[in-house]
Coordinates of C-alpha atoms in Angstrom, one line a residue:
Chain A
X2 CA -42.9 -63.2 16.1
X3 CA -46.1 -62.3 16.3
X4 CA -48.3 -59.9 14.5
X5 CA -48.5 -56.7 15.4
X6 CA -51.5 -55.3 15.6
X7 CA -53.3 -52.3 13.7
X8 CA -53.3 -48.4 15.1
X9 CA -56.1 -46.6 14.3
X10 CA -56.2 -43.5 15.6
X11 CA -59.1 -42.5 17.0
X12 CA -61.2 -38.5 16.5
X13 CA -60.4 -36.5 19.3
X14 CA -62.6 -34.6 21.2
X15 CA -65.1 -33.5 18.4
X16 CA -66.8 -36.3 19.8
X17 CA -68.1 -37.5 16.4
X18 CA -67.4 -39.2 13.4
X19 CA -65.8 -36.2 11.6
X20 CA -67.3 -33.4 11.1
X21 CA -69.7 -32.5 8.3
X22 CA -68.8 -29.4 6.6
X23 CA -71.6 -29.0 4.2
X24 CA -75.1 -30.1 5.6
X25 CA -77.0 -32.9 4.4
X26 CA -79.3 -31.2 1.8
X27 CA -75.9 -29.1 -0.5
X28 CA -74.7 -32.4 -1.3
X29 CA -77.5 -33.8 -1.7
X30 CA -78.0 -30.8 -4.6
X31 CA -74.8 -31.7 -6.4
X32 CA -76.2 -35.4 -8.2
X33 CA -78.7 -32.4 -9.8
X34 CA -76.4 -30.3 -10.7
X35 CA -73.9 -32.6 -11.8
X36 CA -76.9 -34.1 -14.2
X37 CA -77.3 -29.9 -15.7
X38 CA -73.2 -30.1 -16.3
X39 CA -73.4 -32.7 -18.4
X40 CA -76.5 -31.6 -20.1
X41 CA -74.8 -28.3 -20.4
X42 CA -72.0 -30.1 -21.9
X43 CA -73.2 -32.4 -24.8
X44 CA -75.5 -29.4 -26.1
X45 CA -73.2 -27.0 -25.6
X46 CA -70.3 -28.8 -27.7
X47 CA -72.4 -29.5 -30.4
X48 CA -72.2 -33.9 -29.9
X49 CA -76.0 -33.9 -29.3
X50 CA -77.5 -31.1 -32.0
X51 CA -80.5 -28.2 -30.3
X52 CA -82.5 -29.9 -33.0
X53 CA -82.9 -32.9 -30.6
X54 CA -82.6 -31.6 -27.4
X55 CA -82.1 -27.9 -26.5
X56 CA -79.0 -25.9 -24.9
X57 CA -79.9 -24.7 -21.1
X58 CA -79.9 -21.5 -22.2
X59 CA -82.8 -22.2 -24.9
X60 CA -84.7 -23.7 -22.4
X61 CA -83.9 -20.6 -19.7
X62 CA -85.3 -18.3 -22.4
X63 CA -88.2 -20.4 -23.2
X64 CA -89.4 -20.4 -19.2
X65 CA -88.0 -16.7 -18.8
X66 CA -90.4 -15.9 -21.4
X67 CA -93.4 -18.0 -20.2
X68 CA -93.2 -16.2 -17.0
X69 CA -92.6 -12.8 -18.7
X70 CA -95.9 -13.3 -20.5
X71 CA -97.8 -14.0 -17.7
X72 CA -98.5 -17.5 -19.0
X73 CA -96.4 -19.7 -16.7
X74 CA -97.8 -18.5 -12.6
X75 CA -101.0 -18.8 -13.1
X76 CA -101.2 -22.7 -15.0
X77 CA -98.7 -23.7 -12.4
X78 CA -101.3 -22.6 -9.9
X79 CA -103.9 -24.5 -11.5
X80 CA -102.1 -27.8 -11.8
X81 CA -100.6 -27.1 -7.7
X82 CA -104.4 -26.9 -6.8
X83 CA -105.3 -30.5 -8.2
X84 CA -102.5 -32.0 -6.7
X85 CA -103.0 -30.1 -3.2
X86 CA -106.8 -30.9 -3.6
X87 CA -106.1 -34.6 -4.9
X88 CA -103.6 -35.6 -2.3
X89 CA -106.1 -34.1 0.5
X90 CA -108.2 -36.7 -0.7
X91 CA -106.3 -39.6 -1.3
X92 CA -104.2 -39.5 1.8
X93 CA -107.4 -39.1 3.5
X94 CA -109.4 -41.7 2.6
X95 CA -105.7 -43.8 2.4
X96 CA -105.5 -43.6 6.1
X97 CA -109.2 -43.9 7.6
X98 CA -109.6 -47.0 5.6
X99 CA -106.0 -48.0 6.6
X100 CA -107.2 -47.0 10.8
X101 CA -110.5 -49.0 10.3
X102 CA -109.1 -52.1 8.8
X103 CA -105.8 -52.4 10.8
X104 CA -107.8 -51.5 14.0
X105 CA -110.7 -53.8 13.4
X106 CA -110.3 -57.4 12.3
X107 CA -112.9 -58.0 11.1
X108 CA -113.3 -55.6 8.8
X109 CA -109.4 -56.1 7.9
X110 CA -110.6 -58.6 5.5
X111 CA -112.9 -57.0 3.5
X112 CA -111.2 -54.1 3.3
X113 CA -107.9 -55.4 2.7
X114 CA -108.9 -57.2 -0.3
X115 CA -110.9 -54.4 -1.5
X116 CA -107.6 -52.9 -1.7
X117 CA -105.6 -55.3 -3.0
X118 CA -107.9 -55.6 -6.0
X119 CA -107.8 -51.7 -6.7
X120 CA -103.5 -52.0 -6.7
X121 CA -104.1 -54.8 -9.3
X122 CA -106.0 -52.6 -11.7
X123 CA -103.9 -49.8 -13.4
X124 CA -104.8 -46.6 -11.9
X125 CA -104.0 -44.7 -15.2
X126 CA -106.8 -47.4 -17.2
X127 CA -109.6 -45.7 -14.9
X128 CA -109.3 -42.4 -17.1
X129 CA -111.7 -43.1 -19.9
X130 CA -114.7 -44.8 -17.1
X131 CA -113.6 -41.3 -15.6
X132 CA -114.9 -39.2 -18.3
X133 CA -117.6 -41.0 -18.9
X134 CA -118.6 -40.5 -15.4
X135 CA -117.3 -36.7 -14.2
X136 CA -117.1 -35.6 -18.2
X137 CA -113.6 -32.9 -18.9
X138 CA -113.3 -30.5 -16.0
X139 CA -111.8 -30.4 -12.9
X140 CA -113.3 -33.1 -11.3
X141 CA -112.0 -36.4 -12.9
X142 CA -108.5 -34.6 -12.8
X143 CA -108.8 -34.4 -9.4
X144 CA -110.4 -38.4 -8.4
X145 CA -107.4 -39.4 -10.7
X146 CA -105.1 -37.8 -8.4
X147 CA -106.8 -38.7 -5.0
X148 CA -106.7 -42.4 -6.8
X149 CA -103.7 -42.4 -7.2
X150 CA -102.5 -41.4 -4.4
X151 CA -104.5 -43.3 -2.0
X152 CA -103.5 -47.2 -2.3
X153 CA -100.1 -46.6 -1.3
X154 CA -100.7 -45.0 2.0
X155 CA -103.0 -47.4 2.9
X156 CA -100.7 -50.5 1.9
X157 CA -98.0 -48.5 3.9
X158 CA -99.8 -47.3 6.9
X159 CA -102.2 -50.4 7.0
X160 CA -98.9 -52.8 7.2
X161 CA -97.0 -50.1 10.4
X162 CA -100.5 -51.0 12.2
X163 CA -99.9 -54.5 11.7
X164 CA -96.2 -54.0 12.7
X165 CA -96.7 -52.6 15.3
X166 CA -94.9 -54.9 18.7
X167 CA -98.5 -56.1 20.4
X168 CA -96.3 -55.9 23.7
X169 CA -96.6 -51.8 23.3
X170 CA -100.8 -52.7 23.1
X171 CA -101.0 -54.6 26.4
X172 CA -98.3 -51.9 27.8
X173 CA -101.1 -49.2 26.9
X174 CA -103.4 -51.6 27.8
X175 CA -101.9 -52.2 31.6
X176 CA -101.4 -47.7 31.8
X177 CA -104.8 -47.5 31.7
X178 CA -105.2 -46.2 28.1
X179 CA -108.7 -47.3 26.4
X180 CA -109.3 -47.6 22.8
X181 CA -108.9 -44.2 21.4
X182 CA -105.8 -43.8 24.0
X183 CA -103.8 -46.6 22.3
X184 CA -104.9 -45.6 18.8
X185 CA -103.5 -42.4 19.8
X186 CA -100.3 -43.2 21.9
X187 CA -99.4 -46.4 20.4
X188 CA -102.1 -47.1 16.8
X189 CA -100.7 -43.2 15.2
X190 CA -97.2 -42.9 16.0
X191 CA -95.8 -46.3 15.8
X192 CA -97.6 -46.7 11.9
X193 CA -95.8 -43.5 11.4
X194 CA -92.9 -44.8 10.0
X195 CA -94.7 -47.1 7.7
X196 CA -97.1 -43.6 6.6
X197 CA -94.3 -41.9 5.6
X198 CA -93.2 -44.3 3.6
X199 CA -96.7 -44.3 2.1
X200 CA -96.5 -40.5 1.6
X201 CA -92.9 -40.6 -0.6
X202 CA -94.8 -42.5 -2.9
X203 CA -98.2 -41.1 -3.0
X204 CA -96.4 -37.4 -3.5
X205 CA -94.7 -39.1 -6.7
X206 CA -97.9 -41.0 -8.1
X207 CA -99.5 -37.4 -7.6
X208 CA -97.6 -35.6 -10.1
X209 CA -97.6 -38.7 -12.6
X210 CA -101.2 -38.9 -11.5
X211 CA -101.0 -35.0 -13.1
X212 CA -99.9 -35.5 -15.9
X213 CA -101.7 -37.9 -17.5
X214 CA -105.1 -35.9 -15.7
X215 CA -103.8 -32.8 -17.7
X216 CA -103.8 -34.8 -21.1
X217 CA -108.1 -34.7 -20.4
X218 CA -108.9 -31.4 -22.2
X219 CA -105.7 -29.9 -21.9
X220 CA -107.4 -25.7 -21.3
X221 CA -104.9 -24.7 -18.5
X222 CA -102.2 -26.0 -15.9
X223 CA -98.8 -27.5 -17.2
X224 CA -100.2 -30.0 -18.6
X225 CA -101.8 -27.1 -21.7
X226 CA -98.1 -25.4 -21.6
X227 CA -96.7 -29.2 -22.9
X228 CA -99.5 -29.9 -25.3
X229 CA -99.5 -26.4 -26.4
X230 CA -95.6 -26.9 -27.0
X231 CA -96.3 -29.9 -28.3
X232 CA -98.3 -28.7 -31.1
X233 CA -96.2 -25.7 -32.2
X234 CA -93.0 -28.3 -32.1
X235 CA -91.4 -25.8 -29.2
X236 CA -88.4 -28.7 -27.8
X237 CA -87.7 -26.2 -25.5
X238 CA -90.7 -25.3 -23.7
X239 CA -91.2 -29.0 -23.8
X240 CA -87.9 -29.2 -21.6
X241 CA -88.9 -26.1 -20.0
X242 CA -92.2 -27.9 -18.8
X243 CA -90.6 -31.5 -17.9
X244 CA -87.3 -29.2 -15.7
X245 CA -90.5 -28.3 -13.1
X246 CA -92.0 -31.2 -13.2
X247 CA -88.4 -32.6 -11.5
X248 CA -88.0 -29.8 -9.5
X249 CA -91.9 -30.3 -8.5
X250 CA -90.9 -34.3 -7.9
X251 CA -88.3 -33.0 -5.6
X252 CA -89.3 -30.2 -3.6
X253 CA -92.5 -32.7 -2.6
X254 CA -89.5 -35.7 -1.8
X255 CA -87.4 -32.6 0.4
X256 CA -90.7 -32.3 2.0
X257 CA -91.1 -35.6 3.3
X258 CA -87.9 -36.0 4.4
X259 CA -87.6 -32.5 6.5
X260 CA -90.8 -33.9 7.9
X261 CA -89.1 -37.8 8.3
X262 CA -86.9 -35.8 10.0
X263 CA -88.8 -33.9 12.1
X264 CA -91.3 -36.5 12.9
X265 CA -88.9 -39.8 13.4
X266 CA -86.5 -38.5 15.8
X267 CA -87.1 -41.2 18.4
X268 CA -85.7 -44.5 15.9
X269 CA -82.4 -44.7 16.6
X270 CA -80.0 -45.0 13.8
X271 CA -82.3 -42.7 11.8
X272 CA -80.5 -41.8 8.4
X273 CA -81.7 -38.6 8.4
X274 CA -80.2 -37.6 11.5
X275 CA -76.4 -37.7 10.4
Chain B
X3 CA -79.5 -53.9 52.5
X4 CA -83.0 -54.4 52.9
X5 CA -84.1 -51.6 55.4
X6 CA -86.0 -51.8 58.4
X7 CA -89.8 -53.1 57.9
X8 CA -92.1 -55.5 59.6
X9 CA -93.0 -58.1 58.0
X10 CA -96.5 -58.0 56.9
X11 CA -99.3 -60.7 57.3
X12 CA -100.7 -62.6 55.0
X13 CA -104.0 -61.9 56.0
X14 CA -106.1 -60.8 58.9
X15 CA -105.5 -56.9 58.5
X16 CA -108.8 -55.6 57.0
X17 CA -109.8 -56.8 53.2
X18 CA -106.9 -58.8 50.9
X19 CA -105.0 -56.8 48.6
X20 CA -105.5 -59.6 46.0
X21 CA -107.4 -62.6 45.9
X22 CA -107.6 -64.9 43.0
X23 CA -109.4 -68.1 43.1
X24 CA -109.3 -71.2 40.9
X25 CA -107.9 -69.8 38.1
X26 CA -107.2 -72.2 35.0
X27 CA -105.6 -71.5 31.8
X28 CA -104.7 -74.0 28.7
X29 CA -103.1 -73.0 25.7
X30 CA -104.3 -75.8 23.0
X31 CA -104.5 -78.6 25.6
X32 CA -102.0 -77.9 27.5
X33 CA -102.7 -77.0 30.9
X34 CA -100.3 -74.5 32.8
X35 CA -102.3 -72.9 35.6
X36 CA -104.8 -75.8 37.4
X37 CA -107.0 -73.9 40.0
X38 CA -104.7 -72.1 41.5
X39 CA -105.2 -70.1 44.2
X40 CA -103.5 -66.9 45.7
X41 CA -104.3 -64.2 48.2
X42 CA -102.1 -61.1 49.3
X43 CA -102.8 -58.5 51.8
X44 CA -102.7 -55.2 51.8
X45 CA -98.8 -54.1 51.8
X46 CA -97.7 -58.0 51.5
X47 CA -94.4 -58.2 49.3
X48 CA -94.7 -61.7 47.7
X49 CA -92.6 -63.2 45.7
X50 CA -93.4 -66.0 43.4
X51 CA -90.3 -68.5 42.0
X52 CA -90.7 -71.2 39.3
X53 CA -89.0 -72.7 37.2
X54 CA -89.0 -70.8 34.0
X55 CA -92.7 -72.4 31.6
X56 CA -94.1 -73.3 34.9
X57 CA -97.0 -70.7 34.2
X58 CA -95.6 -67.7 36.3
X59 CA -95.8 -65.3 33.8
X60 CA -99.2 -66.5 32.6
X61 CA -100.5 -66.0 36.2
X62 CA -99.1 -62.8 36.0
X63 CA -100.6 -61.5 33.1
X64 CA -104.1 -62.4 34.0
X65 CA -103.7 -60.8 37.2
X66 CA -102.8 -57.5 35.3
X67 CA -106.0 -58.1 33.3
X68 CA -103.7 -59.1 29.8
X69 CA -105.3 -62.5 29.6
X70 CA -109.3 -62.6 28.5
X71 CA -109.4 -66.6 27.8
X72 CA -108.0 -67.2 31.5
X73 CA -111.0 -69.3 34.0
X74 CA -111.8 -68.0 37.9
X75 CA -111.9 -65.0 39.9
X76 CA -109.7 -62.4 40.9
X77 CA -110.2 -59.4 42.6
X78 CA -107.5 -57.0 42.7
X79 CA -107.6 -53.0 43.8
X80 CA -108.6 -50.2 41.0
X81 CA -105.4 -48.9 41.4
X82 CA -102.6 -51.8 39.2
X83 CA -99.6 -50.9 38.2
X84 CA -97.1 -53.6 36.0
X85 CA -93.5 -53.5 35.0
X86 CA -92.4 -56.4 32.2
X87 CA -89.1 -57.5 32.1
X88 CA -89.0 -55.9 28.8
X89 CA -89.6 -52.6 30.1
X90 CA -91.9 -52.0 27.2
X91 CA -91.7 -48.1 26.9
X92 CA -92.8 -46.9 24.4
X93 CA -90.0 -45.6 21.9
X94 CA -91.3 -42.6 20.0
X95 CA -92.2 -41.1 23.6
X96 CA -89.3 -39.3 25.8
X97 CA -89.0 -40.5 29.4
X98 CA -90.9 -38.3 30.7
X99 CA -94.2 -38.8 28.6
X100 CA -93.4 -42.5 29.1
X101 CA -93.8 -42.2 32.6
X102 CA -97.3 -39.9 32.9
X103 CA -99.0 -42.1 30.3
X104 CA -101.9 -42.5 31.3
X105 CA -101.5 -40.7 34.1
X106 CA -105.0 -38.4 35.1
X107 CA -103.8 -35.4 37.3
X108 CA -103.6 -32.4 36.6
X109 CA -100.6 -32.3 38.0
X110 CA -99.1 -34.8 36.4
X111 CA -95.7 -32.9 35.8
X112 CA -95.0 -32.9 39.3
X113 CA -95.8 -36.5 39.8
X114 CA -93.9 -37.5 36.9
X115 CA -90.5 -35.7 38.5
X116 CA -90.9 -36.8 41.3
X117 CA -91.1 -40.3 40.5
X118 CA -87.9 -39.7 37.9
X119 CA -86.2 -38.6 41.2
X120 CA -87.1 -41.6 43.2
X121 CA -85.4 -43.9 40.6
X122 CA -82.5 -41.1 40.2
X123 CA -83.2 -40.7 36.4
X124 CA -84.0 -37.0 36.6
X125 CA -81.3 -35.8 34.5
X126 CA -82.5 -37.8 31.3
X127 CA -86.7 -37.2 31.8
X128 CA -86.2 -35.9 28.1
X129 CA -83.9 -38.9 26.9
X130 CA -85.6 -40.6 24.3
X131 CA -85.4 -44.8 25.3
X132 CA -83.6 -46.3 22.6
X133 CA -80.2 -44.1 24.3
X134 CA -80.9 -45.7 27.7
X135 CA -78.6 -48.7 29.5
X136 CA -80.1 -51.4 30.0
X137 CA -80.1 -50.7 34.1
X138 CA -81.9 -47.0 32.8
X139 CA -84.7 -48.3 31.4
X140 CA -85.4 -50.4 34.4
X141 CA -85.3 -47.0 36.3
X142 CA -87.7 -45.6 33.9
X143 CA -90.3 -48.8 33.7
X144 CA -90.3 -48.7 37.7
X145 CA -91.2 -45.6 38.0
X146 CA -93.3 -45.7 35.2
X147 CA -95.5 -48.3 37.3
X148 CA -94.8 -46.2 41.2
X149 CA -95.9 -42.7 39.3
X150 CA -99.4 -44.3 39.3
X151 CA -99.1 -44.4 42.9
X152 CA -100.7 -48.6 42.8
X153 CA -102.3 -50.4 45.5
X154 CA -101.1 -53.5 43.6
X155 CA -97.9 -53.6 42.1
X156 CA -96.9 -56.7 40.2
X157 CA -93.6 -57.7 38.2
X158 CA -92.9 -60.0 36.0
X159 CA -88.6 -60.9 36.4
X160 CA -87.6 -57.1 36.6
X161 CA -84.9 -57.2 36.5
X162 CA -84.1 -60.9 34.5
X163 CA -82.3 -58.5 31.8
X164 CA -79.7 -57.0 33.9
X165 CA -76.4 -58.0 34.3
X166 CA -75.7 -59.1 37.5
X167 CA -74.4 -55.6 38.9
X168 CA -77.1 -53.6 37.6
X169 CA -79.0 -56.5 39.5
X170 CA -78.1 -56.2 42.6
X171 CA -78.3 -51.7 42.5
X172 CA -82.1 -52.7 41.7
X173 CA -83.4 -54.6 43.8
X174 CA -81.8 -52.5 47.0
X175 CA -83.9 -49.4 44.5
X176 CA -87.4 -51.1 45.0
X177 CA -86.5 -52.6 48.4
X178 CA -86.4 -48.2 49.7
X179 CA -89.2 -47.8 47.7
X180 CA -91.0 -50.1 48.6
X181 CA -90.2 -49.3 52.2
X182 CA -91.4 -45.8 51.4
X183 CA -95.0 -46.4 49.2
X184 CA -95.5 -49.7 50.4
X185 CA -97.4 -51.0 47.8
X186 CA -98.8 -54.0 47.7
X187 CA -96.3 -56.4 45.6
X188 CA -96.2 -59.8 43.6
X189 CA -93.6 -60.5 42.0
X190 CA -92.4 -63.4 39.3
X191 CA -88.8 -64.2 39.4
X192 CA -86.2 -67.1 38.9
X193 CA -84.4 -65.7 41.1
X194 CA -84.2 -67.2 44.8
X195 CA -81.9 -64.7 46.1
X196 CA -84.1 -61.7 45.0
X197 CA -87.2 -63.4 46.2
X198 CA -85.3 -63.6 49.7
X199 CA -84.1 -60.5 49.7
X200 CA -87.2 -58.5 48.6
X201 CA -90.9 -60.4 49.7
X202 CA -92.5 -61.1 53.0
X203 CA -93.2 -64.1 52.0
X204 CA -92.4 -66.4 48.4
X205 CA -94.3 -69.1 47.0
X206 CA -93.2 -72.2 45.0
X207 CA -94.7 -73.0 41.8
X208 CA -94.9 -76.1 40.1
X209 CA -97.1 -77.5 37.4
X210 CA -99.6 -74.7 37.2
X211 CA -100.6 -74.5 41.2
X212 CA -98.6 -72.9 43.9
X213 CA -96.9 -75.7 46.3
X214 CA -94.6 -74.2 48.7
X215 CA -95.1 -71.1 51.2
X216 CA -91.7 -69.9 53.3
X217 CA -92.6 -66.7 55.4
X218 CA -89.8 -64.6 55.8
X219 CA -89.5 -63.6 59.9
X220 CA -87.5 -60.5 60.9
X221 CA -85.9 -58.3 58.6
X222 CA -82.3 -60.0 59.5
X223 CA -83.1 -63.0 57.8
X224 CA -83.3 -61.3 54.8
X225 CA -79.7 -60.3 54.4
X226 CA -77.7 -62.2 52.6
X227 CA -74.8 -62.7 55.7
X228 CA -77.6 -63.8 57.9
X229 CA -78.4 -67.3 59.1
X230 CA -81.5 -68.0 58.0
X231 CA -80.7 -67.2 54.2
X232 CA -78.6 -69.7 53.5
X233 CA -81.1 -72.5 55.0
X234 CA -84.1 -71.0 53.0
X235 CA -82.2 -70.6 50.2
X236 CA -81.2 -74.0 50.0
X237 CA -84.8 -75.3 50.7
X238 CA -86.5 -72.9 48.5
X239 CA -83.9 -74.2 45.9
X240 CA -84.8 -78.0 46.5
X241 CA -88.6 -77.0 46.2
X242 CA -87.8 -76.3 42.8
X243 CA -85.8 -79.4 41.9
X244 CA -82.2 -77.8 42.5
X245 CA -79.7 -80.2 44.8
X246 CA -76.1 -79.6 45.6
X247 CA -75.8 -76.1 46.1

C-alpha cells in the first residue's frame, strides 16, 4: 500500500498567488494605528494616569491649539528647511566622495580610511566644537545634519560600487563605452541599491540630528516647541511634538520606499513589487 | 542546416581582418599562451577548439582588448563586437536599451529594432533581462553584438550554457545571420560539432599554441549527415585527446 500524495488546488485564472484586496501601504498603516489604539485604551481606561502620559484627545487639542495660534507651521517650516539643506549637503558630499573612492583605486585607501575615522567619531560629540567654530545660529545646525547624513550614504554607495560585477564593466568596455559612459550606464545604476540603503539610514539620521541640533539656542523650529513645552511642563505638547517627529520619520521612510519601487524595478523578486 | 556559402580563404583576399603575432600571457608564472600566432581573413569564420583551461578564452579576452597585461602584437578592425558565454546583459536596462548601448547613430532605435527582429526577439524588447530564459538571453547577446555591424565578431562559447535543443537552434540562427551579414568571426568553443557546423576553419589549441588546423571544404561537409563530418569529427576529437568515439 503506497502513501497517497497530497493534492494541491492551484490558484486558477488569476495568475498570481492570490489577489491582494488592500494595497500594501494600507496594510502597512495597520501597525501605527494599532499603537494609537493601545495608547487610547491605556489612557482612556485610567490604567495610565494622564499625569504620566496625556490622552489622545489631550494631545489632539494641544496640537490644534499650536496650529491655530500660528506657532506650529512656522516652526515646522524652519525645521524642515534645516533638514532639507543639511541633507542636500550631506547626501551630495557622501555621494561624490563615494564615487571618487570607488572609481579611483589610488584614492580609495586614503579616502576610505579617512571616512572610517569619521564613522568612529559619534557625530553628536562634535556639537561643542561646531558651536565654537560656527556659533549658535543656522550653520552649526545644518552642519550637524550634513555630517550625520553624509557617511551612511558614503559607506553604502561605496560598497555598492565595489560590489558591481566586474564582468559588466568589461562588457561595457567591449560595447565601446568610455570611462564616463561606464559611470553612467554601469556604476550609477549598479550602485543604486546600496545608495538607497544609505539614503534610508541618512533620512533617519537627519531627523535625529535635527533634535540634537535644535537644542542649540532653541529660538525657533520644532526644537523650540519641545523645550518651551518642557519648561511649561506641558506633557500634551511634548507628546504632540514627538508624534510630529514620528510622522516626519515615517513620511521620509515611505518616500524612500516609493523611490526604491521606481528605481529598482529591474531587480528580480524585489519585495516592493508585491 | 547550414546555408550555402562559399568557404572563405584563410588569406589572400585583401588584407586579413585579424592578425595576432607572438601573443604571450602568463598568470603567476604559469604560461597560458606561448608565442601564439593567428591570422583570419576577411569574412572568414574560424573556430578555436580546445580543452577547458587551454587558454582559448584568454586569447579571446586579449583580442577583445580586455587584458592589458598580455604581450604581443594584435591588429583588429575598428568595429569589434563580443558575445560572452554569460551574456552579461546589464540587469538594470531593458532588452532594447541593452542592445543599443554604446551605438553612436542617430537612428539607434531602428537599428536595434532590426537586430532584435533578426534574432526573433522583437516582442521582448521591453523585457528586463532577469525575466528572459537562457535561449532568449543568448539571442539578445547576439543582437547586441550584431547591431554594431562588427567587422570582427568574437564569440566566447556563446551557447555554452544552453540546453542541447536551444543550442542547436542558436547555432542555426548564427549560421543564418553570418550568411546574411558575413562578418569575420572568431568563435571559441569546446564543442566539436558546433565548430564543424559553423566554421570555415577549425583550429585546435593545445598548451597555449595553435597546434592543428582543419579547413572545411564545400558546404556539404558541414551537415551532420555528410560523409566528411564523421571523419573530421573523429580527427578533431583525436587532436583533443579523446579517442574511441
